Short mmCIF file of C-alpha atoms in Angstrom, two decimals:
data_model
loop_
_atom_site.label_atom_id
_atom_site.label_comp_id
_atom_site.label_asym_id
_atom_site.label_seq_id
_atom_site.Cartn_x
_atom_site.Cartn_y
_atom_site.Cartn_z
CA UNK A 209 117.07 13.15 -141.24
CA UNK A 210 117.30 15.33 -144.11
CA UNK A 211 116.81 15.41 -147.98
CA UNK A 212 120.78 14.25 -148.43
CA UNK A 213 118.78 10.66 -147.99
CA UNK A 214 116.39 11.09 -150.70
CA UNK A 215 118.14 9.21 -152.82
CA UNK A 216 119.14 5.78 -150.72
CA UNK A 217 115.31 5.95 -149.99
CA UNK A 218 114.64 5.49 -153.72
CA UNK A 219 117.17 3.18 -154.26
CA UNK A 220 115.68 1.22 -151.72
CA UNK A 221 112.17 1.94 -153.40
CA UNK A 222 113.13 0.45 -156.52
CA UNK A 223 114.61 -2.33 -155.10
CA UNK A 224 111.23 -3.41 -153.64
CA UNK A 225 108.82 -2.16 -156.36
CA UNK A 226 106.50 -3.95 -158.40
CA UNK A 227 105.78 -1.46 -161.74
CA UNK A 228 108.19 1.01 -160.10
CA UNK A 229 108.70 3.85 -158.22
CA UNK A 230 107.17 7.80 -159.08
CA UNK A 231 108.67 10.73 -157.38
CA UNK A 232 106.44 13.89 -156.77
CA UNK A 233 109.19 16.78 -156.16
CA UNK A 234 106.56 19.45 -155.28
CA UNK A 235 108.06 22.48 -155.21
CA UNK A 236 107.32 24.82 -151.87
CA UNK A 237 104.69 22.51 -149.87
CA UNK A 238 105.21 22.63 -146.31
CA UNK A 239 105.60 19.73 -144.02
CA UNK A 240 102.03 20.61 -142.15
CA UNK A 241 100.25 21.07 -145.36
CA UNK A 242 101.16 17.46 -146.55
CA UNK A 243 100.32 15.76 -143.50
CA UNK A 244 96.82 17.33 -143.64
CA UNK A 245 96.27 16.60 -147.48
CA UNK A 246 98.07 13.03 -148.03
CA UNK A 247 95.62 11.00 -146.24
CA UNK A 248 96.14 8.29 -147.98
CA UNK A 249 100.36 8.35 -147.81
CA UNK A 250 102.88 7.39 -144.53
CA UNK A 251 104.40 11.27 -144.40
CA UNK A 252 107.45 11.82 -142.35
CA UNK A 253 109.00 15.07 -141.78
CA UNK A 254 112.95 15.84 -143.42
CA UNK A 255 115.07 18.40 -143.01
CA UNK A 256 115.51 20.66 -146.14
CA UNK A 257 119.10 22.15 -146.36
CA UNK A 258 120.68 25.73 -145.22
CA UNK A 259 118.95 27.47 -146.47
CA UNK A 260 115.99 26.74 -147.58
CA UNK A 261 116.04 26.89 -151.24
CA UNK A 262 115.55 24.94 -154.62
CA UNK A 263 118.62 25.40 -155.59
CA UNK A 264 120.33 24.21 -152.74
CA UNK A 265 117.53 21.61 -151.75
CA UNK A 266 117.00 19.79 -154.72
CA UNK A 267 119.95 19.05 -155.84
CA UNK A 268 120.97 17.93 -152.43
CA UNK A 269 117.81 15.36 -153.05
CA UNK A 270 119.30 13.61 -155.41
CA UNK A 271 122.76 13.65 -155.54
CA UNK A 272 122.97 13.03 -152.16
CA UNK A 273 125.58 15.44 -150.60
CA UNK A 274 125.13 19.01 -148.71
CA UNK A 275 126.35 22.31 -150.31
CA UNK A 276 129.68 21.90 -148.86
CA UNK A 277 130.46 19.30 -151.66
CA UNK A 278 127.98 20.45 -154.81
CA UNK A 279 128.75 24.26 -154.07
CA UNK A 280 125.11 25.89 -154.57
CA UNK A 281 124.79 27.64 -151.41
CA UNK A 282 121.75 29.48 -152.82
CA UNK A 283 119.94 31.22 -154.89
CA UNK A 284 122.74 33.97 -155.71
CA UNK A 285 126.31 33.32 -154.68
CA UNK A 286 129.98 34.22 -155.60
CA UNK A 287 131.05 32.28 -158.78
CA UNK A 288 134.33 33.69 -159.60
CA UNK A 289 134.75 37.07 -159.81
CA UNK A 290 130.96 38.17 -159.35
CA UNK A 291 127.61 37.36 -158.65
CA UNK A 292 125.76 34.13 -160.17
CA UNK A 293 121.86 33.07 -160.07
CA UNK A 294 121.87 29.89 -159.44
CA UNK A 295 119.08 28.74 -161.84
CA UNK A 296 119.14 31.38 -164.54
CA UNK A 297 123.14 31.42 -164.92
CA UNK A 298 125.80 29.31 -165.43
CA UNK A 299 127.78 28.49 -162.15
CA UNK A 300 130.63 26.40 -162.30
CA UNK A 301 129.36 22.67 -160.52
CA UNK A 302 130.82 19.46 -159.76
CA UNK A 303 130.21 16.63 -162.22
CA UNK A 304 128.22 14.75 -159.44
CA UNK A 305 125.85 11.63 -160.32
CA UNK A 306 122.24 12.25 -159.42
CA UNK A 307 119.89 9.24 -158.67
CA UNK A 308 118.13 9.68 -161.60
CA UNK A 309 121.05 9.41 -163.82
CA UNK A 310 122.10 6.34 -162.45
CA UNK A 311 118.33 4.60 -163.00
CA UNK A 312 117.74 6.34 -166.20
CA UNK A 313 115.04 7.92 -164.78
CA UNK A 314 112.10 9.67 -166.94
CA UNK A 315 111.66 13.00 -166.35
CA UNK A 316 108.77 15.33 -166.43
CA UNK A 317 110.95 18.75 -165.41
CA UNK A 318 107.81 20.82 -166.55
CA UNK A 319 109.41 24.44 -165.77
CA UNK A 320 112.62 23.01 -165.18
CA UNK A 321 112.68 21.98 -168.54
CA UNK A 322 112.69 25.39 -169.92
CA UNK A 323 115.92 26.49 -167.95
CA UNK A 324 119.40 26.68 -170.16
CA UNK A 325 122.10 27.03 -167.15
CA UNK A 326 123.80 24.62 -165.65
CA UNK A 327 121.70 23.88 -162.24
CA UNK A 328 119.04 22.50 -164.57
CA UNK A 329 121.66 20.20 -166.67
CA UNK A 330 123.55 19.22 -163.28
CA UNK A 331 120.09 17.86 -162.06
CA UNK A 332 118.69 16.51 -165.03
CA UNK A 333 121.62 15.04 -166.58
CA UNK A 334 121.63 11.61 -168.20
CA UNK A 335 117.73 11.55 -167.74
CA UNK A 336 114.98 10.96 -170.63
CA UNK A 337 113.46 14.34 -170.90
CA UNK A 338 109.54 14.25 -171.63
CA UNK A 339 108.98 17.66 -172.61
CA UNK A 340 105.89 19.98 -170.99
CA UNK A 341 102.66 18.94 -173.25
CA UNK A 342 101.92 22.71 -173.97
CA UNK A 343 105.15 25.07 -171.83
CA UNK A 344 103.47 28.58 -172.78
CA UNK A 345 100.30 27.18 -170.58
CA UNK A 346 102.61 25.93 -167.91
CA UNK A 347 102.64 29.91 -166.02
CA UNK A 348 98.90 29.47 -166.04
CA UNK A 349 98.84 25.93 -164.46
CA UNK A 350 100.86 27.14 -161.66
CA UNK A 351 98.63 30.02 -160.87
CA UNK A 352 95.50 27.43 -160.33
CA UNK A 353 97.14 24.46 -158.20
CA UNK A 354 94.21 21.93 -158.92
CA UNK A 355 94.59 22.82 -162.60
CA UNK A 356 98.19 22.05 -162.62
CA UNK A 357 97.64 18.69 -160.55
CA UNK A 358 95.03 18.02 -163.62
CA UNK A 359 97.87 18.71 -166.04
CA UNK A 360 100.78 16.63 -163.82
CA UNK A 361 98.54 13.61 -163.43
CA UNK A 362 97.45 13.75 -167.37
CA UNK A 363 101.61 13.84 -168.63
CA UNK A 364 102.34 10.95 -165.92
CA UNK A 365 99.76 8.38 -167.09
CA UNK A 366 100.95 8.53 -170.65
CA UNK A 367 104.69 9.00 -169.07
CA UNK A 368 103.78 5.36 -167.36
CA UNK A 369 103.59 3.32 -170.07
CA UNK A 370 107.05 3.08 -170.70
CA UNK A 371 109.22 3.94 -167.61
CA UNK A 372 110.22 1.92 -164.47
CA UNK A 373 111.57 5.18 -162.52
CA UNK A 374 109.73 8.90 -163.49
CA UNK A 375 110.04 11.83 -161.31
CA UNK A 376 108.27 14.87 -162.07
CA UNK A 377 108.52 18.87 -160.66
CA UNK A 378 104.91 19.55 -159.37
CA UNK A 379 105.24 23.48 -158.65
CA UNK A 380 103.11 24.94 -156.27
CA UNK A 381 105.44 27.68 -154.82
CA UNK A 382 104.85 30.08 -156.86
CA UNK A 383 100.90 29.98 -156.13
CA UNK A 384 101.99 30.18 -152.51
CA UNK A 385 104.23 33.00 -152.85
CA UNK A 386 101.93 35.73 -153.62
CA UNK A 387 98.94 33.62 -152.32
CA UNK A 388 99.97 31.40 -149.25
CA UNK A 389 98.34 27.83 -148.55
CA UNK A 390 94.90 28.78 -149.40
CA UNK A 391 91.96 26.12 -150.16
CA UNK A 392 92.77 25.68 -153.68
CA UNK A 393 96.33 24.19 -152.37
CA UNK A 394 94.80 21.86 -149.77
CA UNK A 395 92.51 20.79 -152.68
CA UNK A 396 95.23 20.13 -155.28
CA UNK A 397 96.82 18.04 -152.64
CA UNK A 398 94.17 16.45 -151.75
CA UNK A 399 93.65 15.74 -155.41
CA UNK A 400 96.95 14.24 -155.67
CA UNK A 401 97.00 11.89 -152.71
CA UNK A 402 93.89 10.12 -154.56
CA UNK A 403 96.01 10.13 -158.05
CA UNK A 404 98.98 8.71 -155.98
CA UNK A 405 96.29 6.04 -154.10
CA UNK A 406 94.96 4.64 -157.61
CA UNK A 407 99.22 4.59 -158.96
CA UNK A 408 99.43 2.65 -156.16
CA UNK A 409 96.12 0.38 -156.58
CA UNK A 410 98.64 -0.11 -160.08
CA UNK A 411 101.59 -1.78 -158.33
CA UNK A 412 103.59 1.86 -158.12
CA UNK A 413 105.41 2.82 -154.98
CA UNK A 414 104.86 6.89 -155.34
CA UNK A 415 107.35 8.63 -153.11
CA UNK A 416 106.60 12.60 -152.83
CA UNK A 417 108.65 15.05 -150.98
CA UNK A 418 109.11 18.92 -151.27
CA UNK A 419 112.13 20.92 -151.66
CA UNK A 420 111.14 23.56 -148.17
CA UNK A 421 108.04 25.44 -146.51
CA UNK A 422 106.88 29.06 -146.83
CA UNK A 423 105.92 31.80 -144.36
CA UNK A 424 104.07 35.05 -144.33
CA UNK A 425 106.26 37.84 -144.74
CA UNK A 426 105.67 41.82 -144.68
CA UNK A 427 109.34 43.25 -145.57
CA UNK A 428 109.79 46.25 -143.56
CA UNK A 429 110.77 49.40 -145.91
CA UNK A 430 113.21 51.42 -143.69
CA UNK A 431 115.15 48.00 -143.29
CA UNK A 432 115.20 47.51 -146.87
CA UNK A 433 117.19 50.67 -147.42
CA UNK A 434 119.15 50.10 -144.70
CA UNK A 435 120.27 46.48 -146.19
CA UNK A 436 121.04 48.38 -149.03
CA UNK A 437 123.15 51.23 -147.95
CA UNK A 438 125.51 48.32 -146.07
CA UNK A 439 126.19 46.77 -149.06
CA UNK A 440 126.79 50.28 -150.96
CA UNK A 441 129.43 50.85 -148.28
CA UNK A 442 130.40 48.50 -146.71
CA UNK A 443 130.91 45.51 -149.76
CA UNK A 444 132.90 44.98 -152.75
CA UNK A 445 129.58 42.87 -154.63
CA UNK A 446 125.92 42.79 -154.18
CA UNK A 447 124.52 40.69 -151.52
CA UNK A 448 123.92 37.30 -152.21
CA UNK A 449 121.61 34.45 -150.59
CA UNK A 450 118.48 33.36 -151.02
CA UNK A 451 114.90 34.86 -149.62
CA UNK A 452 115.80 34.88 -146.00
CA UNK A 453 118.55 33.84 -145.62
CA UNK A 454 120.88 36.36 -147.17
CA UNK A 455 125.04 37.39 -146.90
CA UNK A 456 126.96 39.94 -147.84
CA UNK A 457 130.74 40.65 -148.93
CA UNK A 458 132.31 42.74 -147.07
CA UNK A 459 135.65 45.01 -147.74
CA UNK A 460 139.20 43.96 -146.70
CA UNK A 461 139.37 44.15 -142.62
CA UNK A 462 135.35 45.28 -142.49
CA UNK A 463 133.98 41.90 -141.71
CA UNK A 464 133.50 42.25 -138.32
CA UNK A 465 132.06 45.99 -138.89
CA UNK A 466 129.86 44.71 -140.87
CA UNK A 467 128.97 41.95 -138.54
CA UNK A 468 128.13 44.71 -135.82
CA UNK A 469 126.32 47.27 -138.34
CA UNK A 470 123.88 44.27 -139.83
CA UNK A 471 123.27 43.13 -136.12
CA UNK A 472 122.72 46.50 -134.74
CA UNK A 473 120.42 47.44 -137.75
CA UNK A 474 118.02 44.13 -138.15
CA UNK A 475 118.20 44.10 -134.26
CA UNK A 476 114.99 41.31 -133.39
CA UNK A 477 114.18 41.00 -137.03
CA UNK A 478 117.05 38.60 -137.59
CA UNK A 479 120.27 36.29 -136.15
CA UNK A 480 123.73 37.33 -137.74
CA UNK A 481 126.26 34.47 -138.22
CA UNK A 482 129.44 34.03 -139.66
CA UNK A 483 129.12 31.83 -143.07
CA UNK A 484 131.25 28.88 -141.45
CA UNK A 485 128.90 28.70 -138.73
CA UNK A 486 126.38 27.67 -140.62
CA UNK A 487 128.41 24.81 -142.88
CA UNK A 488 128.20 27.30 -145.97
CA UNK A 489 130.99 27.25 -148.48
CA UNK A 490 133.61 29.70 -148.88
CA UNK A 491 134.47 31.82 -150.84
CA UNK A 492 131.00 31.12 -152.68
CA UNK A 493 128.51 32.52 -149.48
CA UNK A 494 129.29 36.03 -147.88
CA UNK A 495 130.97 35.51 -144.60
CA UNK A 496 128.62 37.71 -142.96
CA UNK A 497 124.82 35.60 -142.87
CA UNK A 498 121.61 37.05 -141.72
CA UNK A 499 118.80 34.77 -141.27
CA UNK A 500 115.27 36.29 -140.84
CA UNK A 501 113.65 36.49 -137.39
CA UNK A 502 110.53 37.79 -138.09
CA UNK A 503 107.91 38.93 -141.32
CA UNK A 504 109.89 42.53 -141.25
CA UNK A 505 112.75 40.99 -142.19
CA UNK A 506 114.36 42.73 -145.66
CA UNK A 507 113.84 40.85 -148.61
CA UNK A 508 115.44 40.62 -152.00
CA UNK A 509 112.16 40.73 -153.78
CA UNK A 510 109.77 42.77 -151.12
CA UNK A 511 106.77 42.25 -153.34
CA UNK A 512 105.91 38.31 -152.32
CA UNK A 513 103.75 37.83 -150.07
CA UNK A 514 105.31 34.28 -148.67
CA UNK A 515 108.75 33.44 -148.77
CA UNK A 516 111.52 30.80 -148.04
CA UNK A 517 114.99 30.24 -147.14
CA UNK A 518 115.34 30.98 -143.34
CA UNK A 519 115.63 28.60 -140.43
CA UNK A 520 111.92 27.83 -139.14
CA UNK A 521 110.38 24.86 -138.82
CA UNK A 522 107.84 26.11 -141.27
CA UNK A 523 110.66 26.33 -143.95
CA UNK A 524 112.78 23.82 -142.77
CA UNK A 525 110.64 20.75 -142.36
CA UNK A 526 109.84 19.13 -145.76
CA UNK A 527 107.53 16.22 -146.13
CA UNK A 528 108.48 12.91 -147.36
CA UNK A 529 105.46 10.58 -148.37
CA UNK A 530 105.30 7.25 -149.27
CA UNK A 531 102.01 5.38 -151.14
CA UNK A 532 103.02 1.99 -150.82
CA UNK A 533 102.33 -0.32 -153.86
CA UNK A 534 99.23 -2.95 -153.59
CA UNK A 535 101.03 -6.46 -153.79
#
């Protein structure tokens, strides 16, 4: 089961509905955490994509089809020539039809409102657009999880009024990043789950799901320079990837060199595959694809204090919650 089936599900939803159906995308909630906060919801447990990033993972939930076929393998990836960000650039991506599109959905994209490239337009595409009620506050909101609950639920009622189908980014990644799933997480959850109970009490179904989990992580240093002086001399671009799950490029006739060197030097801290392996396009992924093991595990951005985008079940299972509308 995995977030490729978002979209039937809401297809289905709206079939049934009586006002209509809400989506919660929350960005970076773990399975576990959900299923302790939504008290009120059914919760199942999906399977967020490889690996375990918003790029890849949301717009897998809703258009439907793995990274094989919308060719966002990550977070950074070969686009051409070079290297592309995912969300901040402009990578070249299939005109596919998201389930929003087709319903006409009405969007609250909060952040993802504020992004220019072409991930953002690819998922948001043919939607109606409610812009954030006050953007420069929305850094703030996500820094104070019941806060930003207090701002998602305030834009949604008045969002209501007028839409059959809204779905709405509800980020609280970036609190856990550099905080983890501390109390004021469980308590904007908690918060939610009796927002989504009274939509509900309404005649809404309220579907919410997440895009992956996050785990501790304490980047080892020594590994960190030692990811780096591969890539220096052993690849013709940067590394690419996403958190940890990352892949490099290797030189004409070094792939299997570099196979050997990144498995000899992560040893326990990680598994080394080959891209293909792991169903990850070509040429956009590296060939060569570590996948963390444990906290030491060398990370693009060594300052966060939780990250995403390996294999566990912490980052792999996603929730998917469903509030079923009062008849």
């Amino acid at each position: 089961m995995s977030l490729a089936e978002i979209p039937s599900r809401l297809e289905h939803a709206l079939g049934k509905a009586r006002s209509g159906v809400i989506v919660l995308a929350v960005h970076g909630l773990s399975s576990d955490v959900a299923k302790q906060s939504w008290l009120s919801a059914s919760v199942s447990t999906l399977s967020s994509t490889v690996p375990s990033a918003s790029a890849t993972a949301l717009l897998t939930a809703l258009t439907g089809v793995p990274a094989d076929v919308h060719r966002v393998p990550g977070t950074v990836y070969r686009n051409g020539s070079g290297l592309v960000h995912a969300i901040k650039g402009m990578p070249a991506i299939p005109n596919l039809t998201t389930v929003l599109e087709r319903h006409s959905a009405t969007v609250l994209a909060r952040e993802l409102d504020l992004l220019e490239g072409t991930w953002a337009q690819a998922l948001l595409r043919g939607c109606t657009r409610i812009p954030a009620h006050a953007p420069h506050k929305l850094a703030a909101q996500a820094e104070d999880p019941p806060l930003l609950v207090a701002n998602v639920v305030a834009d949604l009622d008045k969002a209501l009024k007028d839409s059959r189908f809204v779905w709405t980014y509800v980020n609280v990644g970036d609190h856990v990043r550099r905080h983890g799933y501390d109390e004021s997480v469980h308590e904007a959850m908690l918060r939610l789950d009796a927002h989504a109970s009274r939509w509900a009490a309404q005649g809404w179904t309220v579907v919410a799901h997440s895009d992956h989990g996050m785990v501790p992580v304490d980047p080892d240093p020594e590994l960190v320079e030692a990811w780096d002086a591969i890539v220096r001399e052993e690849c013709v671009i940067p590394s690419g990837g996403a958190g940890r799950t990352r892949w490099l490029y290797p030189k004409a006739d070094r792939l299997e060199v570099v196979f050997d060197r990144v498995a000899t030097t992560l040893g326990d801290t990680a598994t080394v595959h080959h891209a293909t392996d792991l169903g990850l396009p070509q040429p956009e992924a590296g060939p060569v694809v570590a996948v963390a093991a444990s906290p030491r595990f060398p990370l693009p951005d060594p300052s966060v204090r939780y990250e995403n985008g390996g294999l566990s079940r912490d980052e792999i299972d996603v929730p998917f919650a469903v509030w079923q509308a009062v008849q």
